[in-house]
mmCIF file with all atom_site columns, C-alpha atoms in Angstrom:
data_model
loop_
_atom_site.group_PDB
_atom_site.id
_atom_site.type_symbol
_atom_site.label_atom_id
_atom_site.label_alt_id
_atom_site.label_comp_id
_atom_site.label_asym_id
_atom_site.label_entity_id
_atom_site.label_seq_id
_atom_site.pdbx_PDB_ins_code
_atom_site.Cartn_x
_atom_site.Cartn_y
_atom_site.Cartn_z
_atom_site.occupancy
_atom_site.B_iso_or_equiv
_atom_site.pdbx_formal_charge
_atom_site.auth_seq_id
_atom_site.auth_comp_id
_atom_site.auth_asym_id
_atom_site.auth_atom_id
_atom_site.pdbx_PDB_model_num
ATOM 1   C CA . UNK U 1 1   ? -104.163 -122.512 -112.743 1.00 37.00 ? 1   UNK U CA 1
ATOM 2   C CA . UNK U 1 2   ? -104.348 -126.325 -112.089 1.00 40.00 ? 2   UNK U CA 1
ATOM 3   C CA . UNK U 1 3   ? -100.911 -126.344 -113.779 1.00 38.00 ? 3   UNK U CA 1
ATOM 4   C CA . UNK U 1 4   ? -99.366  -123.891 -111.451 1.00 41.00 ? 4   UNK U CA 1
ATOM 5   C CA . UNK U 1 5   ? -100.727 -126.547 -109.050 1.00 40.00 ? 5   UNK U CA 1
ATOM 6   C CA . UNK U 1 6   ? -98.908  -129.455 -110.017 1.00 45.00 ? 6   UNK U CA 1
ATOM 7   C CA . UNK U 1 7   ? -95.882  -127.291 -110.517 1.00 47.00 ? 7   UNK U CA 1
ATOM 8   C CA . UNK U 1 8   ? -96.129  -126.680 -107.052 1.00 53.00 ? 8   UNK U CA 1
ATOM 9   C CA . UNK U 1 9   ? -96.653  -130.224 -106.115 1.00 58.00 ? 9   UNK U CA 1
ATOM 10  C CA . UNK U 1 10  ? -93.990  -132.223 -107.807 1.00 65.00 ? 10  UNK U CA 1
ATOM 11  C CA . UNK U 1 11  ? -92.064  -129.234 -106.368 1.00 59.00 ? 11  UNK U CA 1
ATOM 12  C CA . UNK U 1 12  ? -93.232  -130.449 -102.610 1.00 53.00 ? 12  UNK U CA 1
ATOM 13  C CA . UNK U 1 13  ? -92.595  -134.018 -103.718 1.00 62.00 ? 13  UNK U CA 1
ATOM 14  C CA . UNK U 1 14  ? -88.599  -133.798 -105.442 1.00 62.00 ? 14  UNK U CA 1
ATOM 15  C CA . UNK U 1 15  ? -88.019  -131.376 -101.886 1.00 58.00 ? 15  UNK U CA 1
ATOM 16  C CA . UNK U 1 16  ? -89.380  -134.021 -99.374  1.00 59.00 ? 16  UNK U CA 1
ATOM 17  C CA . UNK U 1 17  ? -87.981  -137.170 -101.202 1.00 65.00 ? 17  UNK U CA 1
ATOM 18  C CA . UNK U 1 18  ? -84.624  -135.084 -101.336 1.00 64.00 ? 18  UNK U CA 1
ATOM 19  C CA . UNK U 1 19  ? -85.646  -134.643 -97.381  1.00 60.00 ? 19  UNK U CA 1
ATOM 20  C CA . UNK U 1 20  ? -85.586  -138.738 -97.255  1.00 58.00 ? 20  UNK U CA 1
ATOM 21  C CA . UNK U 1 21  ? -83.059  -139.286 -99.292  1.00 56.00 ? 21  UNK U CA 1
ATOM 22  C CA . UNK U 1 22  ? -80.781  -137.003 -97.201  1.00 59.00 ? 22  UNK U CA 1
ATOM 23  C CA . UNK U 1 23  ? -81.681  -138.934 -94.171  1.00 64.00 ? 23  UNK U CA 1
ATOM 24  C CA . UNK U 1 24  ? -83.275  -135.317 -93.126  1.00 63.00 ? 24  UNK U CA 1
ATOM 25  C CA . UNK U 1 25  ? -85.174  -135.920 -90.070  1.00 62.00 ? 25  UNK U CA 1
ATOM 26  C CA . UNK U 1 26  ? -82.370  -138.151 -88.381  1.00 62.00 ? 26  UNK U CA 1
ATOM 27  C CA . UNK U 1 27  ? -79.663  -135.007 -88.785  1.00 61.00 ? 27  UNK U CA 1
ATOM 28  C CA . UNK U 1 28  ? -82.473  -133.015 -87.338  1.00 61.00 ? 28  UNK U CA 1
ATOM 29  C CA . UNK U 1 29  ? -82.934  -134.662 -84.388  1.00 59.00 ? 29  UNK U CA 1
ATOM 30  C CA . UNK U 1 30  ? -79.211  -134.888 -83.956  1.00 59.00 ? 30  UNK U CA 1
ATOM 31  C CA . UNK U 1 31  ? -78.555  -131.458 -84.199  1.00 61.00 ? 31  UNK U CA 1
ATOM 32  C CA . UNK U 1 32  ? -81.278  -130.892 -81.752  1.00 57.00 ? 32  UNK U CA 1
ATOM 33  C CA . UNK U 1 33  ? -79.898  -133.919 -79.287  1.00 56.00 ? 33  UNK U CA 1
ATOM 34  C CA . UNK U 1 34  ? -76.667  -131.742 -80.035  1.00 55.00 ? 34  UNK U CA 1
ATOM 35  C CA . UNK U 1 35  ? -78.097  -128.768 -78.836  1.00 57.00 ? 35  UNK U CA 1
ATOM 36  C CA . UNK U 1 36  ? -79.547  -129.408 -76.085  1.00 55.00 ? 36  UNK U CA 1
ATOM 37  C CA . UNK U 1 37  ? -76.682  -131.402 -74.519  1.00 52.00 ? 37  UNK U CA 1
ATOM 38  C CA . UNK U 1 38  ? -74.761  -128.542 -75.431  1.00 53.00 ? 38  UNK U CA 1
ATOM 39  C CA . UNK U 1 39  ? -76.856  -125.896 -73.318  1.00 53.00 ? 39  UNK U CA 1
ATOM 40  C CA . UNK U 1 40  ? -77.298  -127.807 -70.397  1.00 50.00 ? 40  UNK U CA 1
ATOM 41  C CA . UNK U 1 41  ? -80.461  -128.868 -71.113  1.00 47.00 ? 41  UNK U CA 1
ATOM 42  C CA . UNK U 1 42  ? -81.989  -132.786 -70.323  1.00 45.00 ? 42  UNK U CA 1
ATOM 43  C CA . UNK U 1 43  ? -85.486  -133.850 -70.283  1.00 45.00 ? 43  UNK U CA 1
ATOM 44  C CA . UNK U 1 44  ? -84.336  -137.042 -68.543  1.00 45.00 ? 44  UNK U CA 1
ATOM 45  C CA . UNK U 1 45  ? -85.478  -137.433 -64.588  1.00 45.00 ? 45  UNK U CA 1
ATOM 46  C CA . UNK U 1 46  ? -83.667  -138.586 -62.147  1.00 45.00 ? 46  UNK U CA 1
ATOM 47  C CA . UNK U 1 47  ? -80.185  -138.329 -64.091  1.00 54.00 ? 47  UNK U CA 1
ATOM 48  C CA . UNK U 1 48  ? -78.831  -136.238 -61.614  1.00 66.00 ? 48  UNK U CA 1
ATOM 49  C CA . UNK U 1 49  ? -78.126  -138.855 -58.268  1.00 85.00 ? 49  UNK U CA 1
ATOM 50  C CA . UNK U 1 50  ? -74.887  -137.826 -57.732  1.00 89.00 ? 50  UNK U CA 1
ATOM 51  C CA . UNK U 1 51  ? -73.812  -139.326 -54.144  1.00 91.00 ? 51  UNK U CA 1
ATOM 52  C CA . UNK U 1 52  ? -72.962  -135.911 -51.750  1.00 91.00 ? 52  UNK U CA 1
ATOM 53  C CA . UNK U 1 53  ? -73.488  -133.340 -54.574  1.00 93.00 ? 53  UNK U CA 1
ATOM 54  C CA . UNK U 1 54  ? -75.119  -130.210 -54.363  1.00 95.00 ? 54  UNK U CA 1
ATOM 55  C CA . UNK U 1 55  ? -78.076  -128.990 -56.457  1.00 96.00 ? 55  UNK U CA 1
ATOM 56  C CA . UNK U 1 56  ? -79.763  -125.883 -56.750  1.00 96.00 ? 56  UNK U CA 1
ATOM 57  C CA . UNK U 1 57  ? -83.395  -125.302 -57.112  1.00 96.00 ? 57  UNK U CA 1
ATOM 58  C CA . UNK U 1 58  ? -83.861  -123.500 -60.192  1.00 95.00 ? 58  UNK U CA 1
ATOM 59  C CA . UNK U 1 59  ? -87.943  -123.697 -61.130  1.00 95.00 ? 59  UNK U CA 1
ATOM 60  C CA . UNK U 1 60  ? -90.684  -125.668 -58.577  1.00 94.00 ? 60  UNK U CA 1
ATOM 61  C CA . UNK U 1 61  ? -93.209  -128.160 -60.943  1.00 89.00 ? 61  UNK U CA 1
ATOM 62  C CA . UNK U 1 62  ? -96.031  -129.137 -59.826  1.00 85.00 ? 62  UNK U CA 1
ATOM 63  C CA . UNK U 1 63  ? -94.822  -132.290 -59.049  1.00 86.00 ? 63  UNK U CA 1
ATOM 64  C CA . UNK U 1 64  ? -90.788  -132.110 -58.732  1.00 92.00 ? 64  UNK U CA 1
ATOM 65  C CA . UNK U 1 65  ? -88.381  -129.707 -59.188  1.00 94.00 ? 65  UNK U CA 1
ATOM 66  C CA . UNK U 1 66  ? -85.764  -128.683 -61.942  1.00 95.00 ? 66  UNK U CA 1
ATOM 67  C CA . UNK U 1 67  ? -82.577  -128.858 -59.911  1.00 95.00 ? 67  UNK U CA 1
ATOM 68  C CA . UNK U 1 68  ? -79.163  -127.559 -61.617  1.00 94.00 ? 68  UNK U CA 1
ATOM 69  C CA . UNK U 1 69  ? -76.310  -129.526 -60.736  1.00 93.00 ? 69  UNK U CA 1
ATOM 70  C CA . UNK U 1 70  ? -73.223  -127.346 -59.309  1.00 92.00 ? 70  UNK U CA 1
ATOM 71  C CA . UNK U 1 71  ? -70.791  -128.670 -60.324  1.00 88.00 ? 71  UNK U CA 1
ATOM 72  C CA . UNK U 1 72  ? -71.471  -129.226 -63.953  1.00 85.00 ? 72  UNK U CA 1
ATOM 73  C CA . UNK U 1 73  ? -74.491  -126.997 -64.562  1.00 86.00 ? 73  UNK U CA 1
ATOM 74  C CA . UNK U 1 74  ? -76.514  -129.640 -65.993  1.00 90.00 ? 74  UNK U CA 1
ATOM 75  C CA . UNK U 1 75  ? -80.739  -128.815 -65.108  1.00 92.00 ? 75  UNK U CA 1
ATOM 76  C CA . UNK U 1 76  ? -82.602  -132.187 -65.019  1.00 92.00 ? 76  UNK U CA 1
ATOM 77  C CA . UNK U 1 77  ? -86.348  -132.115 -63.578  1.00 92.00 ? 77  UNK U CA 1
ATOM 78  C CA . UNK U 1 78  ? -86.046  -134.309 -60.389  1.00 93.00 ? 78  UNK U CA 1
ATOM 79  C CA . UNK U 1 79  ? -90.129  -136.094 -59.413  1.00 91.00 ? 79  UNK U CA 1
ATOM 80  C CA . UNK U 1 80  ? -88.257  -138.487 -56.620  1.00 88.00 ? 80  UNK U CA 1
ATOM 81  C CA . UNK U 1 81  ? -88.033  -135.730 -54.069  1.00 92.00 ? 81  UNK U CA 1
ATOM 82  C CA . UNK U 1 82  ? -89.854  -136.524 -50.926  1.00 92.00 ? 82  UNK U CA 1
ATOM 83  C CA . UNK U 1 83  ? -93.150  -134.240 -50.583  1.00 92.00 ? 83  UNK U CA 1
ATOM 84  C CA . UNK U 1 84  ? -92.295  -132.731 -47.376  1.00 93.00 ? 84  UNK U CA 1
ATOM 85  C CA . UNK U 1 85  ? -89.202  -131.844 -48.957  1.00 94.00 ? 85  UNK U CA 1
ATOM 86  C CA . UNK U 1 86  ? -91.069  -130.274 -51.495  1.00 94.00 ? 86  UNK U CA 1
ATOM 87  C CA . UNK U 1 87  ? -92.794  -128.308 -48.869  1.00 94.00 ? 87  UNK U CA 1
ATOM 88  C CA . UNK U 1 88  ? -90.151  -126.380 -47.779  1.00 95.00 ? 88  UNK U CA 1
ATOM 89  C CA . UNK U 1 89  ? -87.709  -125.546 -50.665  1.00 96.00 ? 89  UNK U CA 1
ATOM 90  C CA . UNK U 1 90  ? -88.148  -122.660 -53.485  1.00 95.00 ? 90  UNK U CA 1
ATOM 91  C CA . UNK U 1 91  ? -86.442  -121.422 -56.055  1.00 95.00 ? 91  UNK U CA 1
ATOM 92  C CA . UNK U 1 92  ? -82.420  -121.210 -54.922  1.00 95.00 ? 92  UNK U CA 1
ATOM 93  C CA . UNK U 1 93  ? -82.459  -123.513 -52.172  1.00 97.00 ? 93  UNK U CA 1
ATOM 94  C CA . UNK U 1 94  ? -79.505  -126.233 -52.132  1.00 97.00 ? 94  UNK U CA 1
ATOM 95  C CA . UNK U 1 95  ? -80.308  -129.859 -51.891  1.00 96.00 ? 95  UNK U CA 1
ATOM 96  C CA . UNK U 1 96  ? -77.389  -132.361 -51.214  1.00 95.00 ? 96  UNK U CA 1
ATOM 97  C CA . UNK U 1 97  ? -77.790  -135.929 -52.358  1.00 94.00 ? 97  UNK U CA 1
ATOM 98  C CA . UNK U 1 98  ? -76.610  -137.898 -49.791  1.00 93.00 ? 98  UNK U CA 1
ATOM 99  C CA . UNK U 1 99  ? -77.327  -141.605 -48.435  1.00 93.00 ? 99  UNK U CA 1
ATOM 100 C CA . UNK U 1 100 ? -79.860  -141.688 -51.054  1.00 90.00 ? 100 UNK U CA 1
ATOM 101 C CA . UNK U 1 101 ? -82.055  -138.984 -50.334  1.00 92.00 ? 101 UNK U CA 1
ATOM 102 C CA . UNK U 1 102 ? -81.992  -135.245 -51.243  1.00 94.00 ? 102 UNK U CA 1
ATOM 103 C CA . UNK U 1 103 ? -81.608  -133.710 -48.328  1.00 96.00 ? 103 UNK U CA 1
ATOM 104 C CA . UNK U 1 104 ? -81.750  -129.134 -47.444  1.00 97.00 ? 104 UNK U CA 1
ATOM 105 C CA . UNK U 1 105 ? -78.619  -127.179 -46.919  1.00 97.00 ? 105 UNK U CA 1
ATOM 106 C CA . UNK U 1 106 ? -80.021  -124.363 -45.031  1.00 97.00 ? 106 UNK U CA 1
ATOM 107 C CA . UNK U 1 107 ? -76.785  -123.110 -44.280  1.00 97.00 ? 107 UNK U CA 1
ATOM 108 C CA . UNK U 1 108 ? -75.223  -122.945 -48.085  1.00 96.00 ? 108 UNK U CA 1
ATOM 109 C CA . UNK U 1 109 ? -78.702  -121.821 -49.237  1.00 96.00 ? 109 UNK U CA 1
ATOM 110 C CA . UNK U 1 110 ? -78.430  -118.951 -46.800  1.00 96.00 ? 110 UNK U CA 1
ATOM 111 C CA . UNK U 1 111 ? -74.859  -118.155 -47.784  1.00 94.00 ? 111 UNK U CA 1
ATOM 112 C CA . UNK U 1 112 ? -75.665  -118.327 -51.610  1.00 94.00 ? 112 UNK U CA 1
ATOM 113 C CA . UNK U 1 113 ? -78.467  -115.884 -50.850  1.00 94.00 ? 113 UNK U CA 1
ATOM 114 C CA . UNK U 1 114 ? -76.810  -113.618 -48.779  1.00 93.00 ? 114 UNK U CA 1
ATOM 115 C CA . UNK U 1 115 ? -73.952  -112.889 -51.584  1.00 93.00 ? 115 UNK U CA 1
ATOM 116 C CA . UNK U 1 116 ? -76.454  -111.801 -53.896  1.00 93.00 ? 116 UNK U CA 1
ATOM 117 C CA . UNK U 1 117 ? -76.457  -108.150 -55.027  1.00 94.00 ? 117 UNK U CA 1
ATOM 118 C CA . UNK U 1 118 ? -78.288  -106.082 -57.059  1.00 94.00 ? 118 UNK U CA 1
ATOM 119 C CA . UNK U 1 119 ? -77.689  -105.522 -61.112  1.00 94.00 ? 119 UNK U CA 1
ATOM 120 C CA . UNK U 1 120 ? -75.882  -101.654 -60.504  1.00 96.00 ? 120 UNK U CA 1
ATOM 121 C CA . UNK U 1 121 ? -73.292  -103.194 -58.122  1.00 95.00 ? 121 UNK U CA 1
ATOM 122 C CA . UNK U 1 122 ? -72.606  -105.777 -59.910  1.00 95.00 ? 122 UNK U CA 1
ATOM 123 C CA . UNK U 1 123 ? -72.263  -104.098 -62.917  1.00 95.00 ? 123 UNK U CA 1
ATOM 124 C CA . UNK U 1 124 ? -69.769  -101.439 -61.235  1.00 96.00 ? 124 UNK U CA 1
ATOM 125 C CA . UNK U 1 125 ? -67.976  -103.993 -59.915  1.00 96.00 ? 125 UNK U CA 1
ATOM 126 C CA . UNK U 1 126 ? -67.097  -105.817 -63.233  1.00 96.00 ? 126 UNK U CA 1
ATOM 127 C CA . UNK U 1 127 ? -66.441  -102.538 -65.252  1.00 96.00 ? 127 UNK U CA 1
ATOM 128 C CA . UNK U 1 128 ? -64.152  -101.455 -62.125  1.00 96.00 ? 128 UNK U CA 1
ATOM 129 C CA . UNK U 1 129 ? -62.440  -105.171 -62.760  1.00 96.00 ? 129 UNK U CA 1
ATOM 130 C CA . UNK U 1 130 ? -61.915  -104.925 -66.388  1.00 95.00 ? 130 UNK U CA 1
ATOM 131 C CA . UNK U 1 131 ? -60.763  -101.055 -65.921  1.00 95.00 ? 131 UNK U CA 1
ATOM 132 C CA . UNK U 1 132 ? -58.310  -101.921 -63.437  1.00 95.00 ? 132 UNK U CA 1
ATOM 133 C CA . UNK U 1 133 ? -57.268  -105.490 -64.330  1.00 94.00 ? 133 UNK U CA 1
ATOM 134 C CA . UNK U 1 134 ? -55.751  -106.868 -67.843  1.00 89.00 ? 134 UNK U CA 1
ATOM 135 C CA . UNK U 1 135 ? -58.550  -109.536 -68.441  1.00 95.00 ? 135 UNK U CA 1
ATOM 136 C CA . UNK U 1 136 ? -59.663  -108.203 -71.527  1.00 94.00 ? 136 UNK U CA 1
ATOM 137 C CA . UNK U 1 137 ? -56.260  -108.668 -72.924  1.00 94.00 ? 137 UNK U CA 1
ATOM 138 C CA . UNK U 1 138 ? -55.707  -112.563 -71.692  1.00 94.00 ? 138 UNK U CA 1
ATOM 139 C CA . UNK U 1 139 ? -56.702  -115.013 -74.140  1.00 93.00 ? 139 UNK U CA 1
ATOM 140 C CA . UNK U 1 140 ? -60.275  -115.758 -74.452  1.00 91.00 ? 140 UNK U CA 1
ATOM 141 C CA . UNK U 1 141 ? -60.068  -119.593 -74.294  1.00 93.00 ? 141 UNK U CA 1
ATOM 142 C CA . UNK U 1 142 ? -57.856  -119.076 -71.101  1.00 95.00 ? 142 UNK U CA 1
ATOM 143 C CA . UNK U 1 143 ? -58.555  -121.435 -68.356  1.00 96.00 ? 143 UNK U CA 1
ATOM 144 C CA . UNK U 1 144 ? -58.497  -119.904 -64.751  1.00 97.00 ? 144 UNK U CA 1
ATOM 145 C CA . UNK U 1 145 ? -58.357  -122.370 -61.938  1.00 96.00 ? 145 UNK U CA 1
ATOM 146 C CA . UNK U 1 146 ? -58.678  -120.356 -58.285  1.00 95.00 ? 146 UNK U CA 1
ATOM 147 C CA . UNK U 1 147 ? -55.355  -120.799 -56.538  1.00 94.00 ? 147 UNK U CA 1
ATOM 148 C CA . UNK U 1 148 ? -56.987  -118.502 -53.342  1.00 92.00 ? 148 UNK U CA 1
ATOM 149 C CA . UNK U 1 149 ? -59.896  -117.509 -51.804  1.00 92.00 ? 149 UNK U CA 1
ATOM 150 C CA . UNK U 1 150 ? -59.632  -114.263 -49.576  1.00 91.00 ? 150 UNK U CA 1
ATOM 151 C CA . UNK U 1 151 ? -62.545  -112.532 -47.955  1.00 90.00 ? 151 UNK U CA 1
ATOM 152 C CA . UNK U 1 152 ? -62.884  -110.081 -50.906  1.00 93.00 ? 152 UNK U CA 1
ATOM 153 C CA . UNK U 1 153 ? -61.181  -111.041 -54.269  1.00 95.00 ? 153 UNK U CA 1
ATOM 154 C CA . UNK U 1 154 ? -60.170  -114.699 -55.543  1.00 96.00 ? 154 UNK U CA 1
ATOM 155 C CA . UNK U 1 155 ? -56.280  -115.455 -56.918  1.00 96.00 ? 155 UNK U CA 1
ATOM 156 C CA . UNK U 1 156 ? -57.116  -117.206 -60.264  1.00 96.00 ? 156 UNK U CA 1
ATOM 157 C CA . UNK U 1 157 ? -54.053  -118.544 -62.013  1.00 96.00 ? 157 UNK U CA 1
ATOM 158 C CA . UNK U 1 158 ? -53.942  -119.469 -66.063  1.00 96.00 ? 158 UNK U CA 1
ATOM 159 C CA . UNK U 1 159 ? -51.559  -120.300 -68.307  1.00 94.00 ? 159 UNK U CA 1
ATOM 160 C CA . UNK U 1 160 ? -49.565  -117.038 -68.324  1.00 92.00 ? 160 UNK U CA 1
ATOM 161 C CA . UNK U 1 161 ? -49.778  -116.461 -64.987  1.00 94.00 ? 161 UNK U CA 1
ATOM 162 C CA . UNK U 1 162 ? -52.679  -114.919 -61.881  1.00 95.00 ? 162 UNK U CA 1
ATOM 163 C CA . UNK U 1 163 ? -55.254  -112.448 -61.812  1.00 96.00 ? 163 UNK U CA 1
ATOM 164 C CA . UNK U 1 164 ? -57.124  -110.852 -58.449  1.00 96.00 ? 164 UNK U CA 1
ATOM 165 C CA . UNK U 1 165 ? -60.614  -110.879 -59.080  1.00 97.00 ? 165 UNK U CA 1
ATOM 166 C CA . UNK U 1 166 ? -63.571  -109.595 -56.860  1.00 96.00 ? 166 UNK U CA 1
ATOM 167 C CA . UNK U 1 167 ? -65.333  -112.612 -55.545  1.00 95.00 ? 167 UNK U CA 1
ATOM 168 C CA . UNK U 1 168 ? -68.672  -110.939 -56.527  1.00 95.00 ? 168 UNK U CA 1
ATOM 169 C CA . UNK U 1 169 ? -67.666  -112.017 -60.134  1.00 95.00 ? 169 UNK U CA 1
ATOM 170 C CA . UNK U 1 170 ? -66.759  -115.231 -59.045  1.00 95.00 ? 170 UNK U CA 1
ATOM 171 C CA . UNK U 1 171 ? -69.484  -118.125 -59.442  1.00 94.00 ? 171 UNK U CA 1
ATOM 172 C CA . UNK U 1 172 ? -70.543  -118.978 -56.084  1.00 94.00 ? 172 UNK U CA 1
ATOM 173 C CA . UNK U 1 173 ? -70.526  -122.385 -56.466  1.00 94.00 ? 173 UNK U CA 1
ATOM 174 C CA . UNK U 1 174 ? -66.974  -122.378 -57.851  1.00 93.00 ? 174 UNK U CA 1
ATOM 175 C CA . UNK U 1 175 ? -63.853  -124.456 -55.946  1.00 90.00 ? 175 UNK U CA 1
ATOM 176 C CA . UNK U 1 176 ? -61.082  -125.484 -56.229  1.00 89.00 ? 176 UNK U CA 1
ATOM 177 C CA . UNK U 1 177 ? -61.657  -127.920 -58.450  1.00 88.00 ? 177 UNK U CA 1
ATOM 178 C CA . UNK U 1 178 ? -63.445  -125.577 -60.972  1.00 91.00 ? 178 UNK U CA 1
ATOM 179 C CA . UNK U 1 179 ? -62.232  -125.017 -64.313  1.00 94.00 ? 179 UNK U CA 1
ATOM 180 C CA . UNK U 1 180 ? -63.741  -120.803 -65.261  1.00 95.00 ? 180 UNK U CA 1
ATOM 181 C CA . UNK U 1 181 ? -63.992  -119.260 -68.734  1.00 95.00 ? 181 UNK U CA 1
ATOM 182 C CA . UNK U 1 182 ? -64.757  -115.705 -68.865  1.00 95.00 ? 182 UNK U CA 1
ATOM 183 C CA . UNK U 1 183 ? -66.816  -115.193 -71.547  1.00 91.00 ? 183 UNK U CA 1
ATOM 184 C CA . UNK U 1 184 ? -69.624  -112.089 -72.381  1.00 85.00 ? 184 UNK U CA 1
ATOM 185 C CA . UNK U 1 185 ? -68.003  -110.594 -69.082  1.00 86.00 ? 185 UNK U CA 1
ATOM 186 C CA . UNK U 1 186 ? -68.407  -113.030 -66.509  1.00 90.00 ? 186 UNK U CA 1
ATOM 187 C CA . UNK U 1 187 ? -66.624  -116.082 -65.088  1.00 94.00 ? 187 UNK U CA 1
ATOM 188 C CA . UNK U 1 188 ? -68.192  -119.037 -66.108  1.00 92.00 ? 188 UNK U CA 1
ATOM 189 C CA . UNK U 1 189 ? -67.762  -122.646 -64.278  1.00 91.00 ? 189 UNK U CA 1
ATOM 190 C CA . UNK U 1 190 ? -67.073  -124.959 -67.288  1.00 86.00 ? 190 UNK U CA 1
#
C-alpha cells in the first residue's frame, strides 16, 4: 500500500515539474487573457470613455453598471457613473459619453425598446428571410456593409453583390459604418 503511495507521488511530482518546466501556468493565463478578449469580456473599469459614444446598460451592480459598448460590443463594468444617474437607468437604457460625463438617451433608449419583438416573430421572420433570400448560399465569412436603410428591410451589399434584409434581423445599433457577419442565423456587428 505505502508503495502504491509513492507511485502516486513521484507521479504528482514528474506531472507538476513537467507543469513548470512547460512554463504551464503562464500559457494558462494567456489562453484565458485570450479568451476573454476574444468574447468581449474585460474586468477593467472605466476602459470604456469613448468621447460621444453610446453604451447600453446590460446588468445594474450595486455600485456601477456593466455597460456594452455599441459600436464594438465590448462589456466593461463602469463605477464612475454619477448616482443620480444611477437612479434612473435599468437594464437597456443608452448612455452617451459626452463632455466627460455619461449622460441618458431617452429617445434612442425608447426607440431600441420599441423595436423589440417577441421570440415567434422573430423567429418567422428569419426562416421567412432565409426561405426567400439566398443567404444561406453566400459565403460564410462574407462581410455585409448596409448600403440603405428603408422603413422595413436594410440593402446590405458584400463582395458579390446586395441582399434585402428585414430590419428586424438587423442589429439595432448597426450603421453605416458597421461591418455584419451572419453567423448561427443572425447578423452580427463585428
Amino acid at each position: 500500500m505505502e508503495c502504491d503511495v509513492i507511485i502516486n507521488l513521484d507521479l504528482f511530482n514528474n506531472l507538476l515539474n513537467r507543469a513548470k518546466d512547460s512554463n504551464f501556468v503562464q500559457n494558462f493565463i494567456e489562453e484565458l487573457s485570450n479568451y476573454l478578449s476574444n468574447n468581449n469580456l474585460s474586468n477593467s473599469t472605466n476602459s470604456l470613455k469613448q468621447e460621444n459614444c453610446l453604451y447600453q446598460v446590460t446588468e445594474m451592480s450595486n455600485n456601477g453598471a456593466y455597460l456594452q459598448n455599441t459600436k464594438n460590443g465590448k462589456i466593461c463594468k463602469e463605477k464612475d457613473i454619477p448616482q443620480n444617474i444611477l437612479n434612473e437607468i435599468g437594464n437597456d437604457t443608452v448612455l452617451r459619453y459626452k463632455n466627460g460625463e455619461y449622460v441618458i438617451e431617452n429617445d434612442i433608449t425608447e426607440k431600441f425598446l420599441n423595436s423589440l419583438i417577441d421570440i415567434n416573430r422573430f423567429e418567422k421572420i428569419k426562416n421567412d428571410f432565409i426561405r426567400e433570400s439566398d443567404i444561406l448560399n453566400i459565403d460564410s465569412n462574407a462581410k455585409f456593409n448596409i448600403n440603405e436603410k428603408q422603413d422595413s428591410y436594410t440593402l446590405l451589399n458584400y463582395n458579390k453583390g446586395s441582399i434585402r434584409v428585414p430590419n428586424e434581423l438587423i442589429p439595432f445599433f448597426a450603421d453605416e459604418d458597421s461591418t455584419l457577419l451572419y453567423k448561427g442565423g443572425r447578423f452580427h456587428i463585428t
